[in-house]
mmCIF file of C-alpha atoms in Angstrom:
data_model
loop_
_atom_site.group_PDB
_atom_site.id
_atom_site.type_symbol
_atom_site.label_atom_id
_atom_site.label_comp_id
_atom_site.label_asym_id
_atom_site.label_seq_id
_atom_site.Cartn_x
_atom_site.Cartn_y
_atom_site.Cartn_z
ATOM 1 C CA UNK A 1 -7.671 -22.121 4.954
ATOM 2 C CA UNK A 2 -10.038 -19.143 4.431
ATOM 3 C CA UNK A 3 -12.520 -21.432 2.345
ATOM 4 C CA UNK A 4 -12.266 -24.215 4.855
ATOM 5 C CA UNK A 5 -12.997 -21.914 8.003
ATOM 6 C CA UNK A 6 -16.034 -20.499 5.758
ATOM 7 C CA UNK A 7 -17.314 -23.665 5.096
ATOM 8 C CA UNK A 8 -17.367 -25.040 8.635
ATOM 9 C CA UNK A 9 -18.207 -21.869 10.313
ATOM 10 C CA UNK A 10 -20.419 -19.894 7.739
ATOM 11 C CA UNK A 11 -23.743 -20.644 9.342
ATOM 12 C CA UNK A 12 -22.311 -19.170 12.563
ATOM 13 C CA UNK A 13 -22.440 -15.149 12.612
ATOM 14 C CA UNK A 14 -19.163 -13.549 13.472
ATOM 15 C CA UNK A 15 -17.066 -16.825 13.876
ATOM 16 C CA UNK A 16 -15.839 -16.777 10.320
ATOM 17 C CA UNK A 17 -14.397 -13.357 10.467
ATOM 18 C CA UNK A 18 -12.876 -14.012 14.094
ATOM 19 C CA UNK A 19 -11.102 -17.016 12.747
ATOM 20 C CA UNK A 20 -9.633 -15.562 9.461
ATOM 21 C CA UNK A 21 -8.890 -12.399 11.689
ATOM 22 C CA UNK A 22 -6.996 -14.579 14.131
ATOM 23 C CA UNK A 23 -4.819 -16.286 11.173
ATOM 24 C CA UNK A 24 -3.935 -12.827 9.509
ATOM 25 C CA UNK A 25 -2.812 -11.383 13.213
ATOM 26 C CA UNK A 26 -0.525 -14.574 13.527
ATOM 27 C CA UNK A 27 1.193 -13.856 10.231
ATOM 28 C CA UNK A 28 1.487 -10.156 10.853
ATOM 29 C CA UNK A 29 3.249 -10.880 14.079
ATOM 30 C CA UNK A 30 5.749 -13.047 11.989
ATOM 31 C CA UNK A 31 6.116 -10.440 9.344
ATOM 32 C CA UNK A 32 6.386 -7.248 11.779
ATOM 33 C CA UNK A 33 9.615 -9.228 13.689
ATOM 34 C CA UNK A 34 11.204 -9.928 10.183
ATOM 35 C CA UNK A 35 10.757 -6.153 9.255
ATOM 36 C CA UNK A 36 11.911 -4.772 12.602
ATOM 37 C CA UNK A 37 15.031 -7.404 12.044
ATOM 38 C CA UNK A 38 15.651 -5.882 8.631
ATOM 39 C CA UNK A 39 15.653 -2.312 9.540
ATOM 40 C CA UNK A 40 17.665 -2.802 12.595
ATOM 41 C CA UNK A 41 20.318 -4.620 10.817
ATOM 42 C CA UNK A 42 20.489 -2.401 7.901
ATOM 43 C CA UNK A 43 21.333 0.735 10.526
ATOM 44 C CA UNK A 44 23.654 -1.002 12.542
ATOM 45 C CA UNK A 45 25.799 -2.828 10.076
ATOM 46 C CA UNK A 46 25.401 -0.724 6.953
ATOM 47 C CA UNK A 47 24.548 2.972 8.088
ATOM 48 C CA UNK A 48 26.293 3.267 11.325
ATOM 49 C CA UNK A 49 29.825 2.134 10.197
ATOM 50 C CA UNK A 50 29.755 4.530 7.408
ATOM 51 C CA UNK A 51 28.267 7.649 9.045
ATOM 52 C CA UNK A 52 30.647 10.852 8.551
ATOM 53 C CA UNK A 53 29.414 12.079 11.943
ATOM 54 C CA UNK A 54 29.993 9.590 14.867
ATOM 55 C CA UNK A 55 27.753 11.546 17.096
ATOM 56 C CA UNK A 56 24.532 10.809 15.879
ATOM 57 C CA UNK A 57 22.064 10.432 18.625
ATOM 58 C CA UNK A 58 19.828 7.139 19.000
ATOM 59 C CA UNK A 59 17.026 9.301 18.461
ATOM 60 C CA UNK A 60 18.202 10.021 14.944
ATOM 61 C CA UNK A 61 19.072 6.231 14.301
ATOM 62 C CA UNK A 62 15.479 5.355 15.410
ATOM 63 C CA UNK A 63 13.992 7.775 13.058
ATOM 64 C CA UNK A 64 16.192 6.277 10.071
ATOM 65 C CA UNK A 65 14.882 2.582 11.489
ATOM 66 C CA UNK A 66 11.462 3.520 11.317
ATOM 67 C CA UNK A 67 11.557 4.925 7.950
ATOM 68 C CA UNK A 68 13.545 2.003 6.707
ATOM 69 C CA UNK A 69 10.740 -0.380 7.884
ATOM 70 C CA UNK A 70 8.131 1.472 5.979
ATOM 71 C CA UNK A 71 10.308 1.147 2.827
ATOM 72 C CA UNK A 72 10.849 -2.529 3.527
ATOM 73 C CA UNK A 73 7.045 -3.071 3.998
ATOM 74 C CA UNK A 74 6.424 -1.225 0.389
ATOM 75 C CA UNK A 75 9.126 -3.621 -1.187
ATOM 76 C CA UNK A 76 7.449 -6.792 0.526
ATOM 77 C CA UNK A 77 4.032 -5.430 -1.070
ATOM 78 C CA UNK A 78 5.602 -4.856 -4.437
ATOM 79 C CA UNK A 79 7.365 -8.212 -4.383
ATOM 80 C CA UNK A 80 3.803 -10.173 -3.359
ATOM 81 C CA UNK A 81 2.091 -8.069 -6.562
ATOM 82 C CA UNK A 82 4.880 -9.386 -8.909
ATOM 83 C CA UNK A 83 5.017 -12.950 -7.470
ATOM 84 C CA UNK A 84 1.395 -13.334 -8.225
ATOM 85 C CA UNK A 85 2.230 -12.848 -11.817
ATOM 86 C CA UNK A 86 4.566 -15.779 -12.004
ATOM 87 C CA UNK A 87 3.685 -19.621 -12.202
ATOM 88 C CA UNK A 88 5.134 -21.918 -9.601
ATOM 89 C CA UNK A 89 6.171 -19.487 -6.912
ATOM 90 C CA UNK A 90 7.014 -22.400 -4.559
ATOM 91 C CA UNK A 91 8.941 -23.921 -7.176
ATOM 92 C CA UNK A 92 10.980 -20.763 -7.755
ATOM 93 C CA UNK A 93 11.392 -20.025 -4.295
ATOM 94 C CA UNK A 94 13.099 -23.536 -3.549
ATOM 95 C CA UNK A 95 15.457 -22.981 -6.731
ATOM 96 C CA UNK A 96 16.787 -19.537 -5.290
ATOM 97 C CA UNK A 97 16.949 -20.767 -1.462
ATOM 98 C CA UNK A 98 18.639 -23.959 -2.451
ATOM 99 C CA UNK A 99 20.923 -22.628 -4.970
ATOM 100 C CA UNK A 100 23.222 -21.386 -2.016
ATOM 101 C CA UNK A 101 22.218 -23.725 0.579
ATOM 102 C CA UNK A 102 22.566 -27.250 -1.101
ATOM 103 C CA UNK A 103 26.289 -26.590 -2.540
ATOM 104 C CA UNK A 104 27.306 -25.618 1.118
ATOM 105 C CA UNK A 105 25.752 -29.283 2.171
ATOM 106 C CA UNK A 106 27.955 -30.973 -0.662
ATOM 107 C CA UNK A 107 31.197 -29.043 1.144
ATOM 108 C CA UNK A 108 30.032 -30.540 4.464
ATOM 109 C CA UNK A 109 29.626 -34.083 3.019
ATOM 110 C CA UNK A 110 33.039 -33.590 1.252
ATOM 111 C CA UNK A 111 34.735 -32.643 4.310
ATOM 112 C CA UNK A 112 33.026 -35.755 6.406
ATOM 113 C CA UNK A 113 33.541 -38.670 3.979
ATOM 114 C CA UNK A 114 37.265 -37.603 2.267
ATOM 115 C CA UNK A 115 40.540 -36.883 3.798
ATOM 116 C CA UNK A 116 41.835 -35.242 0.409
ATOM 117 C CA UNK A 117 39.822 -31.937 0.174
ATOM 118 C CA UNK A 118 41.764 -28.844 0.190
ATOM 119 C CA UNK A 119 40.567 -25.202 -0.467
ATOM 120 C CA UNK A 120 41.064 -25.003 -4.037
ATOM 121 C CA UNK A 121 39.259 -27.963 -4.820
ATOM 122 C CA UNK A 122 36.422 -27.268 -2.363
ATOM 123 C CA UNK A 123 36.080 -23.784 -3.891
ATOM 124 C CA UNK A 124 35.763 -25.317 -7.381
ATOM 125 C CA UNK A 125 33.389 -28.058 -6.246
ATOM 126 C CA UNK A 126 31.078 -25.254 -4.617
ATOM 127 C CA UNK A 127 31.048 -23.043 -7.760
ATOM 128 C CA UNK A 128 30.515 -25.946 -9.932
ATOM 129 C CA UNK A 129 27.494 -27.341 -7.838
ATOM 130 C CA UNK A 130 26.239 -23.634 -7.591
ATOM 131 C CA UNK A 131 26.317 -23.349 -11.187
ATOM 132 C CA UNK A 132 24.635 -26.765 -11.817
ATOM 133 C CA UNK A 133 21.929 -25.902 -9.635
ATOM 134 C CA UNK A 134 21.169 -22.687 -11.060
ATOM 135 C CA UNK A 135 21.291 -24.192 -14.752
ATOM 136 C CA UNK A 136 18.959 -26.865 -14.103
ATOM 137 C CA UNK A 137 16.489 -25.039 -11.761
ATOM 138 C CA UNK A 138 16.087 -21.840 -13.565
ATOM 139 C CA UNK A 139 16.276 -23.825 -17.079
ATOM 140 C CA UNK A 140 13.633 -26.066 -16.055
ATOM 141 C CA UNK A 141 11.473 -23.280 -14.667
ATOM 142 C CA UNK A 142 11.572 -21.003 -17.781
ATOM 143 C CA UNK A 143 10.975 -23.784 -20.427
ATOM 144 C CA UNK A 144 8.103 -25.617 -18.861
ATOM 145 C CA UNK A 145 4.829 -25.106 -20.803
ATOM 146 C CA UNK A 146 2.754 -22.425 -19.098
ATOM 147 C CA UNK A 147 -1.543 -23.173 -18.930
ATOM 148 C CA UNK A 148 -3.473 -20.157 -19.860
ATOM 149 C CA UNK A 149 -5.430 -18.868 -16.906
ATOM 150 C CA UNK A 150 -9.274 -19.655 -17.553
ATOM 151 C CA UNK A 151 -11.765 -17.115 -16.327
ATOM 152 C CA UNK A 152 -13.338 -17.611 -12.940
ATOM 153 C CA UNK A 153 -16.756 -16.159 -13.734
ATOM 154 C CA UNK A 154 -19.764 -18.278 -13.108
ATOM 155 C CA UNK A 155 -21.728 -16.408 -15.798
ATOM 156 C CA UNK A 156 -23.499 -18.961 -18.355
ATOM 157 C CA UNK A 157 -23.501 -21.900 -15.547
ATOM 158 C CA UNK A 158 -26.972 -23.489 -15.099
ATOM 159 C CA UNK A 159 -27.819 -24.743 -11.760
ATOM 160 C CA UNK A 160 -31.107 -26.866 -11.859
ATOM 161 C CA UNK A 161 -32.143 -28.095 -8.395
ATOM 162 C CA UNK A 162 -34.858 -28.090 -5.981
ATOM 163 C CA UNK A 163 -32.636 -27.593 -3.058
ATOM 164 C CA UNK A 164 -30.444 -24.734 -1.595
ATOM 165 C CA UNK A 165 -26.816 -24.571 -2.459
ATOM 166 C CA UNK A 166 -24.240 -26.482 0.116
ATOM 167 C CA UNK A 167 -27.539 -28.661 1.147
ATOM 168 C CA UNK A 168 -25.733 -32.079 0.716
ATOM 169 C CA UNK A 169 -28.575 -33.968 2.237
ATOM 170 C CA UNK A 170 -31.051 -33.589 -0.409
ATOM 171 C CA UNK A 171 -31.058 -34.070 -4.232
ATOM 172 C CA UNK A 172 -27.896 -33.543 -6.194
ATOM 173 C CA UNK A 173 -27.279 -30.255 -7.837
ATOM 174 C CA UNK A 174 -26.576 -30.529 -11.534
ATOM 175 C CA UNK A 175 -24.302 -28.023 -13.135
ATOM 176 C CA UNK A 176 -23.982 -27.679 -16.737
ATOM 177 C CA UNK A 177 -20.921 -25.751 -18.303
ATOM 178 C CA UNK A 178 -18.767 -26.079 -21.220
ATOM 179 C CA UNK A 179 -15.274 -25.360 -20.989
ATOM 180 C CA UNK A 180 -12.385 -25.500 -23.245
ATOM 181 C CA UNK A 181 -9.232 -27.401 -22.694
ATOM 182 C CA UNK A 182 -6.462 -25.197 -21.411
ATOM 183 C CA UNK A 183 -3.911 -24.434 -23.908
ATOM 184 C CA UNK A 184 -0.187 -25.115 -23.635
ATOM 185 C CA UNK A 185 1.912 -22.365 -24.180
ATOM 186 C CA UNK A 186 5.767 -23.315 -24.501
ATOM 187 C CA UNK A 187 8.319 -25.641 -26.436
ATOM 188 C CA UNK A 188 7.439 -29.049 -27.501
ATOM 189 C CA UNK A 189 8.258 -31.877 -24.977
ATOM 190 C CA UNK A 190 10.925 -33.508 -27.096
ATOM 191 C CA UNK A 191 13.022 -30.095 -27.340
ATOM 192 C CA UNK A 192 13.311 -29.992 -23.770
ATOM 193 C CA UNK A 193 16.493 -31.055 -22.169
ATOM 194 C CA UNK A 194 16.421 -34.084 -20.303
ATOM 195 C CA UNK A 195 17.508 -32.555 -16.978
ATOM 196 C CA UNK A 196 14.584 -29.868 -17.140
ATOM 197 C CA UNK A 197 12.270 -32.727 -17.160
ATOM 198 C CA UNK A 198 13.217 -33.570 -13.266
ATOM 199 C CA UNK A 199 11.281 -32.544 -10.607
ATOM 200 C CA UNK A 200 12.619 -29.508 -8.684
ATOM 201 C CA UNK A 201 12.753 -31.825 -5.652
ATOM 202 C CA UNK A 202 15.300 -33.654 -7.161
ATOM 203 C CA UNK A 203 17.750 -30.869 -7.940
ATOM 204 C CA UNK A 204 19.101 -30.450 -4.173
ATOM 205 C CA UNK A 205 20.516 -34.415 -4.526
ATOM 206 C CA UNK A 206 21.736 -33.408 -8.056
ATOM 207 C CA UNK A 207 23.830 -30.349 -6.830
ATOM 208 C CA UNK A 208 24.940 -31.990 -3.882
ATOM 209 C CA UNK A 209 26.277 -35.023 -5.713
ATOM 210 C CA UNK A 210 28.031 -32.682 -8.093
ATOM 211 C CA UNK A 211 29.664 -30.522 -5.484
ATOM 212 C CA UNK A 212 31.093 -33.573 -3.826
ATOM 213 C CA UNK A 213 32.405 -35.566 -6.947
ATOM 214 C CA UNK A 214 33.775 -32.316 -8.567
ATOM 215 C CA UNK A 215 35.431 -30.858 -5.234
ATOM 216 C CA UNK A 216 36.891 -34.330 -4.494
ATOM 217 C CA UNK A 217 38.527 -34.730 -8.106
ATOM 218 C CA UNK A 218 39.501 -31.104 -8.231
ATOM 219 C CA UNK A 219 41.050 -31.771 -4.600
ATOM 220 C CA UNK A 220 43.018 -34.903 -5.919
ATOM 221 C CA UNK A 221 44.640 -32.931 -8.811
ATOM 222 C CA UNK A 222 45.295 -29.590 -7.107
#
């Protein structure tokens, strides 16, 4: 998005910074609400019930909540720095979030479409679906070959043109550069488990079906 704004409004002084500032302000508003909720929930549900002195004033609790908010912000910044070193952050996020949510969907389907579901069978189906999702998801994430990050510097690139950069109405720009092919680091394709080759978008369906089938069979025999 910042590049698109720069490309469209780059020749208008001040408008680029105004648009980018608006985007970041909107994201900071959502983030501040989340941090505020985290600090308040921590104080109300985890600190107040276990305080030795029940006569703690609201002023002191507000002080604790503010310090917790600062701590959560530091933790979020640390997580952002760590996430920048990962590959496939979106894939990892979907795996972690779906690992719990998708087996619960399988339990709902089990209750909707069968009449034999019971508590032991449902619990076995839930744990089996969760375990299969975690195994397939994290196994695929770990065993996928990673691509070495290429340098982003443009040093050594020769631009031969009689026109200005970004002027697309005149002669074409010729860029001569030599880059080596990225080098895959990881295991051979044939050594990977077939389930690990699936797209992470198929894992929710896989986990829900496993939860449904295992929960139904376990309910029939228990």
